[in-house]
Short mmCIF file of C-alpha atoms in Angstrom, two decimals:
data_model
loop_
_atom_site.label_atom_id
_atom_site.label_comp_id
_atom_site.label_asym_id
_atom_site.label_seq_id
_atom_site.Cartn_x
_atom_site.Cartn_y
_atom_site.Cartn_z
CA UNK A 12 165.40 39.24 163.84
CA UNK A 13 162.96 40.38 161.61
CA UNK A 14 162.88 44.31 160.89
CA UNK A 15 160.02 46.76 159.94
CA UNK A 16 159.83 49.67 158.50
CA UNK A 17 157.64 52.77 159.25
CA UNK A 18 157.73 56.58 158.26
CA UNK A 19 160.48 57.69 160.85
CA UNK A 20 160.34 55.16 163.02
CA UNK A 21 161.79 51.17 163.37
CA UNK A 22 160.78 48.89 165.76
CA UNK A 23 162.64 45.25 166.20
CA UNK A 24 160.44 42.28 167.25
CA UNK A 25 162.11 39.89 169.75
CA UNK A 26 161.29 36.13 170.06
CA UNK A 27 157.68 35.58 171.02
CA UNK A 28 156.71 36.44 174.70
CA UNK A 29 159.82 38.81 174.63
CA UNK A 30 159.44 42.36 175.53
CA UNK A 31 158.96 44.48 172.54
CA UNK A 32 160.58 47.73 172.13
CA UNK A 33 159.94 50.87 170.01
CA UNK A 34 162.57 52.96 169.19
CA UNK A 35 162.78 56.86 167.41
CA UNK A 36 165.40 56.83 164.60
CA UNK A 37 165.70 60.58 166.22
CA UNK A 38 166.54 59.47 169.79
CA UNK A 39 165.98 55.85 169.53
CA UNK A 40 164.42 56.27 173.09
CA UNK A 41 163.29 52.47 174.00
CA UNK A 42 159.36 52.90 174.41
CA UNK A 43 157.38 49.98 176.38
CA UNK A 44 154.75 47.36 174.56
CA UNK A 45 151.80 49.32 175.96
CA UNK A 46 153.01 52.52 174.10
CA UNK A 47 154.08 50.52 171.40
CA UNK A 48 150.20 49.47 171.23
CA UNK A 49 148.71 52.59 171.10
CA UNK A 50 150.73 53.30 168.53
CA UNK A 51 151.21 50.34 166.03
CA UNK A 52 146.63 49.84 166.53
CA UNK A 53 146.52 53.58 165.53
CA UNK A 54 148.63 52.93 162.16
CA UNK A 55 146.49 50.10 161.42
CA UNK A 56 143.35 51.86 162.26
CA UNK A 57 144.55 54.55 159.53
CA UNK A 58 145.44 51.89 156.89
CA UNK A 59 142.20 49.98 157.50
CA UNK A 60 140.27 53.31 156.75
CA UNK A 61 142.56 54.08 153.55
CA UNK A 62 142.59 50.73 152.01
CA UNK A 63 139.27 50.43 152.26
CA UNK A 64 137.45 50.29 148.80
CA UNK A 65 135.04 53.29 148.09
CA UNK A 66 132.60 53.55 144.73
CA UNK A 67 134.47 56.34 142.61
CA UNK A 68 132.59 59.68 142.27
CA UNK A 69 132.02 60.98 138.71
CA UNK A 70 130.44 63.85 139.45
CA UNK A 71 132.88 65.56 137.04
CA UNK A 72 131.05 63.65 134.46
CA UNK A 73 127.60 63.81 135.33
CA UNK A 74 127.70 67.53 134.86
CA UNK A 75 130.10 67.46 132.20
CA UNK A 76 126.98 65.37 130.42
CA UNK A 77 124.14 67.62 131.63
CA UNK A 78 125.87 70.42 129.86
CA UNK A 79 127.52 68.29 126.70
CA UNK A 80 124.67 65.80 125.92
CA UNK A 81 121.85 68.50 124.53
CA UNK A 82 124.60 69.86 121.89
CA UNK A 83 123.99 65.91 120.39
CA UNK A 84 122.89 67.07 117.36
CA UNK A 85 123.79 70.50 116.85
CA UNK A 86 126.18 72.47 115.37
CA UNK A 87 128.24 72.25 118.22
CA UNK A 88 128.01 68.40 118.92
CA UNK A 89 129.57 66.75 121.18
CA UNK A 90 132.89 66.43 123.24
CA UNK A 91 134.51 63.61 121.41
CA UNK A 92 137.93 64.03 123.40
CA UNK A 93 135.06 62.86 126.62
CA UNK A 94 135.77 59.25 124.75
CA UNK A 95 137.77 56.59 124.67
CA UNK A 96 139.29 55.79 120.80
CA UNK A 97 137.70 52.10 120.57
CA UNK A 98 134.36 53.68 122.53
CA UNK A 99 131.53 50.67 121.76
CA UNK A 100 128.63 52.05 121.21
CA UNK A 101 125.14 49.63 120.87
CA UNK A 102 121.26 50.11 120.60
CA UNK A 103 118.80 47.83 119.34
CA UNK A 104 119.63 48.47 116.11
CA UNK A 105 123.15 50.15 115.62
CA UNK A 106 126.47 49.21 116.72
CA UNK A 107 130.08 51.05 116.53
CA UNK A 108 133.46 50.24 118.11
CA UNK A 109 135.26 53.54 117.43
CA UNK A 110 134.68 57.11 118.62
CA UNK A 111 135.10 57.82 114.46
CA UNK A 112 132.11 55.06 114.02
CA UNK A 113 129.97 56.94 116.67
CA UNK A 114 130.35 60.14 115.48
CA UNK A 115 129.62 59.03 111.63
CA UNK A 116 125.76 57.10 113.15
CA UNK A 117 125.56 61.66 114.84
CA UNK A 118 126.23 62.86 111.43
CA UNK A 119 123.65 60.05 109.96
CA UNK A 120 120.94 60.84 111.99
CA UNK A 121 121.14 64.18 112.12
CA UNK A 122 121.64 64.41 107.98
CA UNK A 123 118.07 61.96 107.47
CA UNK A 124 115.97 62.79 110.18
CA UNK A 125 117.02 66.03 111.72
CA UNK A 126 116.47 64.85 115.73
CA UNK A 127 115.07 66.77 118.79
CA UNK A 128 117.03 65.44 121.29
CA UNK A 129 115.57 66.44 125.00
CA UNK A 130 117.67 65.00 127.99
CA UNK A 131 115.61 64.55 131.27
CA UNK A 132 118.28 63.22 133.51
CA UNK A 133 121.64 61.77 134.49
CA UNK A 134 122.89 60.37 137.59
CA UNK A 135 125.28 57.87 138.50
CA UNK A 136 124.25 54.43 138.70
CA UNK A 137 127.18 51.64 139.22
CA UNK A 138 131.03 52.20 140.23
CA UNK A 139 132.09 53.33 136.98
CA UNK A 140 128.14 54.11 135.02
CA UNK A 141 126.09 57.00 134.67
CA UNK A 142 123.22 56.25 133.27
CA UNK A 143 120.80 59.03 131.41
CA UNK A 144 117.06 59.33 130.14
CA UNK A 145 116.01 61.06 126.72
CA UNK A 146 113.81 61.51 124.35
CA UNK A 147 114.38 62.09 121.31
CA UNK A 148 111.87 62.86 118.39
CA UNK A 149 112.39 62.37 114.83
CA UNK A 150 111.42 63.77 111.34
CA UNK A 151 112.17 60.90 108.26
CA UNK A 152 112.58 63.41 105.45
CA UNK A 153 113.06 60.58 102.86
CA UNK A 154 109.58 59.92 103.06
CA UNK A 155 106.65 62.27 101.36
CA UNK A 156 104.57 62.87 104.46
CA UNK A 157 107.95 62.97 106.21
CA UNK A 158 106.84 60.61 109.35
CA UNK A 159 107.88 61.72 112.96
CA UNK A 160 109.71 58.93 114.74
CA UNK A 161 109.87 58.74 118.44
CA UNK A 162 112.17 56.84 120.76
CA UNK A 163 112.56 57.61 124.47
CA UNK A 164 115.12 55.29 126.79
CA UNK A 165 118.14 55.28 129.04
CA UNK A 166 121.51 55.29 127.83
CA UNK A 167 124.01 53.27 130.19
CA UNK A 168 127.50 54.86 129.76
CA UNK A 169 130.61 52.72 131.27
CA UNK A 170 133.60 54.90 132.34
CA UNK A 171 137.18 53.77 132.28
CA UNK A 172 138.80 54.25 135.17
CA UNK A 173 142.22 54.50 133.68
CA UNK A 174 141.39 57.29 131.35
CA UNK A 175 138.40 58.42 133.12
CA UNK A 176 136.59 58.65 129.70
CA UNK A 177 133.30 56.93 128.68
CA UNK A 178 134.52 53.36 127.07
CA UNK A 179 130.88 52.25 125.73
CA UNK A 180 127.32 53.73 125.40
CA UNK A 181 124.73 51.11 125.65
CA UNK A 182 121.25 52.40 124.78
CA UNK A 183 117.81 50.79 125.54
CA UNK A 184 114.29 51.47 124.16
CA UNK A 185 111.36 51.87 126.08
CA UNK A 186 109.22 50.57 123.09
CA UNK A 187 110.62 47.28 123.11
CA UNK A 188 111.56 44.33 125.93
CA UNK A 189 114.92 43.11 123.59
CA UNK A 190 117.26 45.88 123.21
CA UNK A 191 119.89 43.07 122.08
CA UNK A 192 121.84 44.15 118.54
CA UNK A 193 119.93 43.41 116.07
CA UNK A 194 116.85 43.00 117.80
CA UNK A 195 114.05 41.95 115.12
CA UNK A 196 111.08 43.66 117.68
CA UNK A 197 113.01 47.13 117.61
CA UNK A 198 113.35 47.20 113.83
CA UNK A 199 109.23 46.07 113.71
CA UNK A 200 108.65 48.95 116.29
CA UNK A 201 110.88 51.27 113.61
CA UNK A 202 108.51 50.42 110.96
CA UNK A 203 105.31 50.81 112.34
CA UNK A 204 106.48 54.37 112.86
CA UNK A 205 106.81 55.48 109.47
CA UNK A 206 102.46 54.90 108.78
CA UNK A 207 100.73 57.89 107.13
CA UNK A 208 99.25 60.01 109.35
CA UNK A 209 98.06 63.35 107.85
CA UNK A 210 98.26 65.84 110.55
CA UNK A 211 97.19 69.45 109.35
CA UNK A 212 99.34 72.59 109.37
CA UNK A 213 97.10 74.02 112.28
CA UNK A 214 98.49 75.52 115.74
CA UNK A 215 98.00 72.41 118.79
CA UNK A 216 98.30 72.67 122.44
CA UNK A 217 102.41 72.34 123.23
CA UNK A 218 103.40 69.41 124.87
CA UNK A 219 106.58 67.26 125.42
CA UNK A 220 106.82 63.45 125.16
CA UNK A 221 107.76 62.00 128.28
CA UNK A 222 107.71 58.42 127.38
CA UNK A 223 106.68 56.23 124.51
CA UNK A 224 106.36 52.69 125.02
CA UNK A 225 105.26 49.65 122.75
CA UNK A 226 101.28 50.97 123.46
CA UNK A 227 101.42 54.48 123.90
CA UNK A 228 103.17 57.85 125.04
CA UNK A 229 102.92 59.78 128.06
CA UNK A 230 102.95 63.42 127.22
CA UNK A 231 103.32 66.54 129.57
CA UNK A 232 101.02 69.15 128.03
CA UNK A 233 101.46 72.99 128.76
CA UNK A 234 98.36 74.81 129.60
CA UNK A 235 95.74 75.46 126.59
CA UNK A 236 92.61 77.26 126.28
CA UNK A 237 88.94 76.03 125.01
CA UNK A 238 85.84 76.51 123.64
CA UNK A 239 83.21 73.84 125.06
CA UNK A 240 79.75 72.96 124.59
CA UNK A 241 78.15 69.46 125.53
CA UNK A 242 77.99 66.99 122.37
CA UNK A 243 76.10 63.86 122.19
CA UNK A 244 79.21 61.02 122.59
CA UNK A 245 82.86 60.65 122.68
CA UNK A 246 82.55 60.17 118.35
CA UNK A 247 79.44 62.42 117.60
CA UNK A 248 80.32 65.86 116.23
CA UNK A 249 77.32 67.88 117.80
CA UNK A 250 77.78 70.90 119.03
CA UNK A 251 81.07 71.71 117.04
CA UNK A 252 78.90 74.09 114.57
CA UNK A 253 78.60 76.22 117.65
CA UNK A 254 82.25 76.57 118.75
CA UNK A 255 83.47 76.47 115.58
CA UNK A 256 80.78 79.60 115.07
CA UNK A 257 82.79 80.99 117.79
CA UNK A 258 86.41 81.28 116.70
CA UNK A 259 84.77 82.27 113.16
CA UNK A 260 83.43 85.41 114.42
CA UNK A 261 79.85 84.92 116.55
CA UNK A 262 81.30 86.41 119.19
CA UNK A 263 81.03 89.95 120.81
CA UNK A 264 83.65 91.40 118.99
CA UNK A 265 82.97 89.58 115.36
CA UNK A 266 86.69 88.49 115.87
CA UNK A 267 88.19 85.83 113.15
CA UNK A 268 90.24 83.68 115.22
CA UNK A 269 92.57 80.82 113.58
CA UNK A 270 91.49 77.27 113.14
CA UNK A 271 93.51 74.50 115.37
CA UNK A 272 93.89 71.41 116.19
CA UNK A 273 92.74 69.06 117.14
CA UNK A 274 89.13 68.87 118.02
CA UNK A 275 88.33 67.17 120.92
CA UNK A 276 85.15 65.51 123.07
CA UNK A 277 85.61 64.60 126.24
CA UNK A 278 84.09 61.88 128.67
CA UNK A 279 83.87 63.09 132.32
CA UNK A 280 82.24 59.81 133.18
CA UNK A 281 83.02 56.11 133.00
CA UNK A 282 79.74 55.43 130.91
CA UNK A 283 80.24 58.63 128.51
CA UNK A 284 77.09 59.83 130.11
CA UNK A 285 78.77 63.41 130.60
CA UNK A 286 80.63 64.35 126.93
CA UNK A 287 81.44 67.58 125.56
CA UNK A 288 82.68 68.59 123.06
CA UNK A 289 86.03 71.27 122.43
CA UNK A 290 87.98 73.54 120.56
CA UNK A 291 91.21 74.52 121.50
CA UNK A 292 91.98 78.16 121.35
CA UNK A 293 95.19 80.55 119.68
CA UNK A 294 98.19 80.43 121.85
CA UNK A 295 98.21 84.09 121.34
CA UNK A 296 94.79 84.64 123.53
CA UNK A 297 94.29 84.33 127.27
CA UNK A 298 90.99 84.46 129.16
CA UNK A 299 91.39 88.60 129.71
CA UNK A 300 91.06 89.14 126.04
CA UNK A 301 88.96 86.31 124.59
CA UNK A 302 85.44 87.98 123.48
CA UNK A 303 82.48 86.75 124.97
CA UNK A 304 80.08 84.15 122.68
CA UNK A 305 76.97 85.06 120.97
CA UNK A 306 75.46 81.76 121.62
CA UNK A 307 74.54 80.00 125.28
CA UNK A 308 75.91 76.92 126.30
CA UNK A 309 79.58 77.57 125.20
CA UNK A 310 82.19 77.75 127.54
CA UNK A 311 85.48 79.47 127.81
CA UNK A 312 88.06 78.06 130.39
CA UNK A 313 91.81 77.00 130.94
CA UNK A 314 92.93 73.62 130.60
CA UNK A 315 95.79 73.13 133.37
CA UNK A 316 98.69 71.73 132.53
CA UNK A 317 99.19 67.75 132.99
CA UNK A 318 100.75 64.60 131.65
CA UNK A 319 98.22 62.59 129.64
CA UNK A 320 98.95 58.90 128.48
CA UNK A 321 98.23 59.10 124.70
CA UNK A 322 97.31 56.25 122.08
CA UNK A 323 97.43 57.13 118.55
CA UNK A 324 95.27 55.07 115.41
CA UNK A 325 94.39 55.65 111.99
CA UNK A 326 90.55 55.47 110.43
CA UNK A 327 87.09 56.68 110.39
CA UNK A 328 85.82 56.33 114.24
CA UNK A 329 82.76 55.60 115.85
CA UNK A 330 81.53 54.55 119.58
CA UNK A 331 82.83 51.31 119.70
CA UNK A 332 86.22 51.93 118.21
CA UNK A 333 86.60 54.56 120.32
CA UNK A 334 85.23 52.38 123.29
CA UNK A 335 87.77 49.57 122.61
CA UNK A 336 90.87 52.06 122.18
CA UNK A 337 89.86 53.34 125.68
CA UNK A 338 89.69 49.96 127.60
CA UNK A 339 93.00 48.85 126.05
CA UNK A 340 94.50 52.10 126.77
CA UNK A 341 93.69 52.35 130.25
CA UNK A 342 94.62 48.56 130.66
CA UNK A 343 98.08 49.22 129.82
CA UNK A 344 98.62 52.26 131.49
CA UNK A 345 96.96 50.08 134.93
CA UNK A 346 99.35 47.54 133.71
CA UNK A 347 102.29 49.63 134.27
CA UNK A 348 101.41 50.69 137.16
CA UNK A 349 100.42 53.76 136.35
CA UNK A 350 96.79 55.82 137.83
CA UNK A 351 94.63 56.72 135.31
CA UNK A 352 92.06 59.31 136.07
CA UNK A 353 88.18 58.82 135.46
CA UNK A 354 87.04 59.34 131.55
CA UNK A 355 89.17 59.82 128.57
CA UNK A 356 89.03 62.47 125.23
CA UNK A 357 89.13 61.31 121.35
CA UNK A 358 91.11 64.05 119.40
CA UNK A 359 90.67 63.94 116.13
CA UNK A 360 92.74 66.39 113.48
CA UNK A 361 91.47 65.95 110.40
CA UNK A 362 88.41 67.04 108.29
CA UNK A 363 86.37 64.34 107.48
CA UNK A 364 85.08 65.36 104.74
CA UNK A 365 88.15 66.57 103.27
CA UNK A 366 90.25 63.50 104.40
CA UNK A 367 91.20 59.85 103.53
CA UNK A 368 89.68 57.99 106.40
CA UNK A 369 92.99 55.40 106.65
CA UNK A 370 95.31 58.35 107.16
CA UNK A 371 93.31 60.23 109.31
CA UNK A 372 95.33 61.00 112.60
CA UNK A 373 93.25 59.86 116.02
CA UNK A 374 94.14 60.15 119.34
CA UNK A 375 92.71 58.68 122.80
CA UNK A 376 94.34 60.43 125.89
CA UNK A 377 94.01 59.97 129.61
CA UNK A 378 94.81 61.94 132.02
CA UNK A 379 97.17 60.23 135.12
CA UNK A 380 97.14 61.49 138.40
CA UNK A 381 100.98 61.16 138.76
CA UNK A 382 104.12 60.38 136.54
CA UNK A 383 107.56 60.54 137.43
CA UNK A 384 110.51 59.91 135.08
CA UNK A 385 113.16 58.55 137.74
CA UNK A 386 113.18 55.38 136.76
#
């Protein structure tokens, strides 16, 4: 006869279609196949429940990574002891097999190019993967004009379960469709970052980058103030005599206000039949203490805050350059599923007459009527 064993309790089996007893190793009080039922289903029930694969939780590490990950390139840096030894680390243009190796490409970056590194998110995304989205902007001090570099992506982390430490960090570009090592379109999308632009000295409206893909970025602008009057079209220059008057002192208090940048005009319309044209205003001032214009026609208001998808290009503009950067702009942004709002703005940051058309700095924004980051 076979025998089984259970916490506390044995039970024989007899020969099949024999009666089947249960028995206490206490009192080994013979119990009856019905009770024997009961119990022997509700042990099984239990181990069914137990055995009974469930995704791990890394919740630990999730936070652990929300409050770890934005000390990246600080003085602080990071939790190395969060990694395995022989952690692989990969993006489309860097790889390391060793926590030693991953630390050094820290070190690197930080040394050349002294990052901004903004985390939006992290959440768990597989059994053992957290995955997180960053941006992080760049400053190549090697260069004269110092170019500002720009990547935003997700990082896929694996975790090992034995060590319960992060065994690889996989990162992957928004800018580019092959995030493969050594991916040929990532170090093209590298280069084309490091063009001249000459972008003034001059206070702008704040905003964070979002996104930046292959065809433009999708900043989140904080709220700005303006001086407006109407202009003639989206490249024209008229009316900026008048609000540049303004911040220069023809106003009610002769006040000298700060030059910024950049200067925009605005379409409100798909034709450019509505334009105006704007400057933006000190961060210092709000609409209680701006001083009223001498001249009519200019207007002071708030500019909410919003996300704005943002194409950047070089050169002297005029109507149809500016027409053609509009339509591709709002192609891809339609493309990407994306909702564009009605009309655009050309901001332009340079002097003309003071500046080298092919590094002039030139911007086309849209505003979108929604963007969300969770994917």
């Amino acid at each position: 006869m076979a025998t089984s064993h259970f916490t506390g309790v044995v039970f024989r089996r007899a020969g099949e279609g024999a009666p089947v007893f249960f028995f206490s190793t206490r009192n080994r009080l013979p119990l009856q196949n019905a009770s024997f039922k009961k119990i022997a289903s509700s042990v099984v029930r239990v181990r069914s429940v137990t055995a009974k694969d469930s995704p791990p939780k890394h919740t630990d590490l999730v936070d652990f990574l929300y409050e770890d990950l934005p000390h990246l390139f600080d003085d602080r840096g990071i939790d190395r002891t969060a990694y395995d030894e022989d952690v692989k680390f990969r993006d489309p243009i860097t790889k390391h097999d060793s926590i030693g190796g991953y630390l050094f490409n820290i070190a690197m970056l930080k040394k050349l190019f002294s990052p901004d590194f903004q985390l939006h998110w992290v959440k768990q995304t597989g059994d053992n993967e957290i995955t997180t989205r960053w941006t992080m902007v760049m400053r190549f001090h090697l260069l004269p004009w110092k170019p500002e570099l720009v990547f935003t992506g997700t990082s896929v982390m694996g975790v090992n379960p034995e060590t319960n430490k992060f065994s690889s960090h996989v990162d992957y570009w928004d800018s580019v469709q092959n995030n493969d090592y050594f991916s040929l379109e990532a170090f093209k999308d590298l280069i084309k970052q490091l063009q001249f632009y000459k972008t003034p000295e001059l206070e702008m409206p704040k905003y964070q980058i979002l996104k930046r893909t292959a065809n433009y970025e999708v900043r989140k602008y904080e709220p700005f103030l303006i001086a407006e009057t109407t202009s003639d079209k989206l490249s024209g220059s008229r009316g900026f005599n008048s609000i540049a008057g303004y911040i220069f002192g023809k106003n009610s208090t002769k006040e000298k206000m700060k030059m910024t940048a950049p200067v925009f005009t605005q379409s409100l319309t798909p034709d450019s039949s509505q334009v105006s044209i704007q400057i933006v205003l000190p961060s210092e001032k709000d609409m209680n203490n701006l001083p009223y214009p001498d001249l009519e026609g200019i207007v002071l208001r708030r500019v909410e805050a919003g996300v704005a998808a943002v194409s950047k290009f070089s050169g002297a503009t005029n109507e149809d350059i500016v027409t053609d950067k509009e339509k591709a702009l709002r192609s891809n942004i339609i493309l990407d599923g994306l909702k564009p709002r009605t009309g655009c703005l050309l901001a332009r940051y340079n002097d003309p007459g003071r500046t080298w058309s092919f590094v002039m700095r030139n911007e086309v924004l849209i505003w979108l009527e929604e963007f969300s980051l969770d994917n």
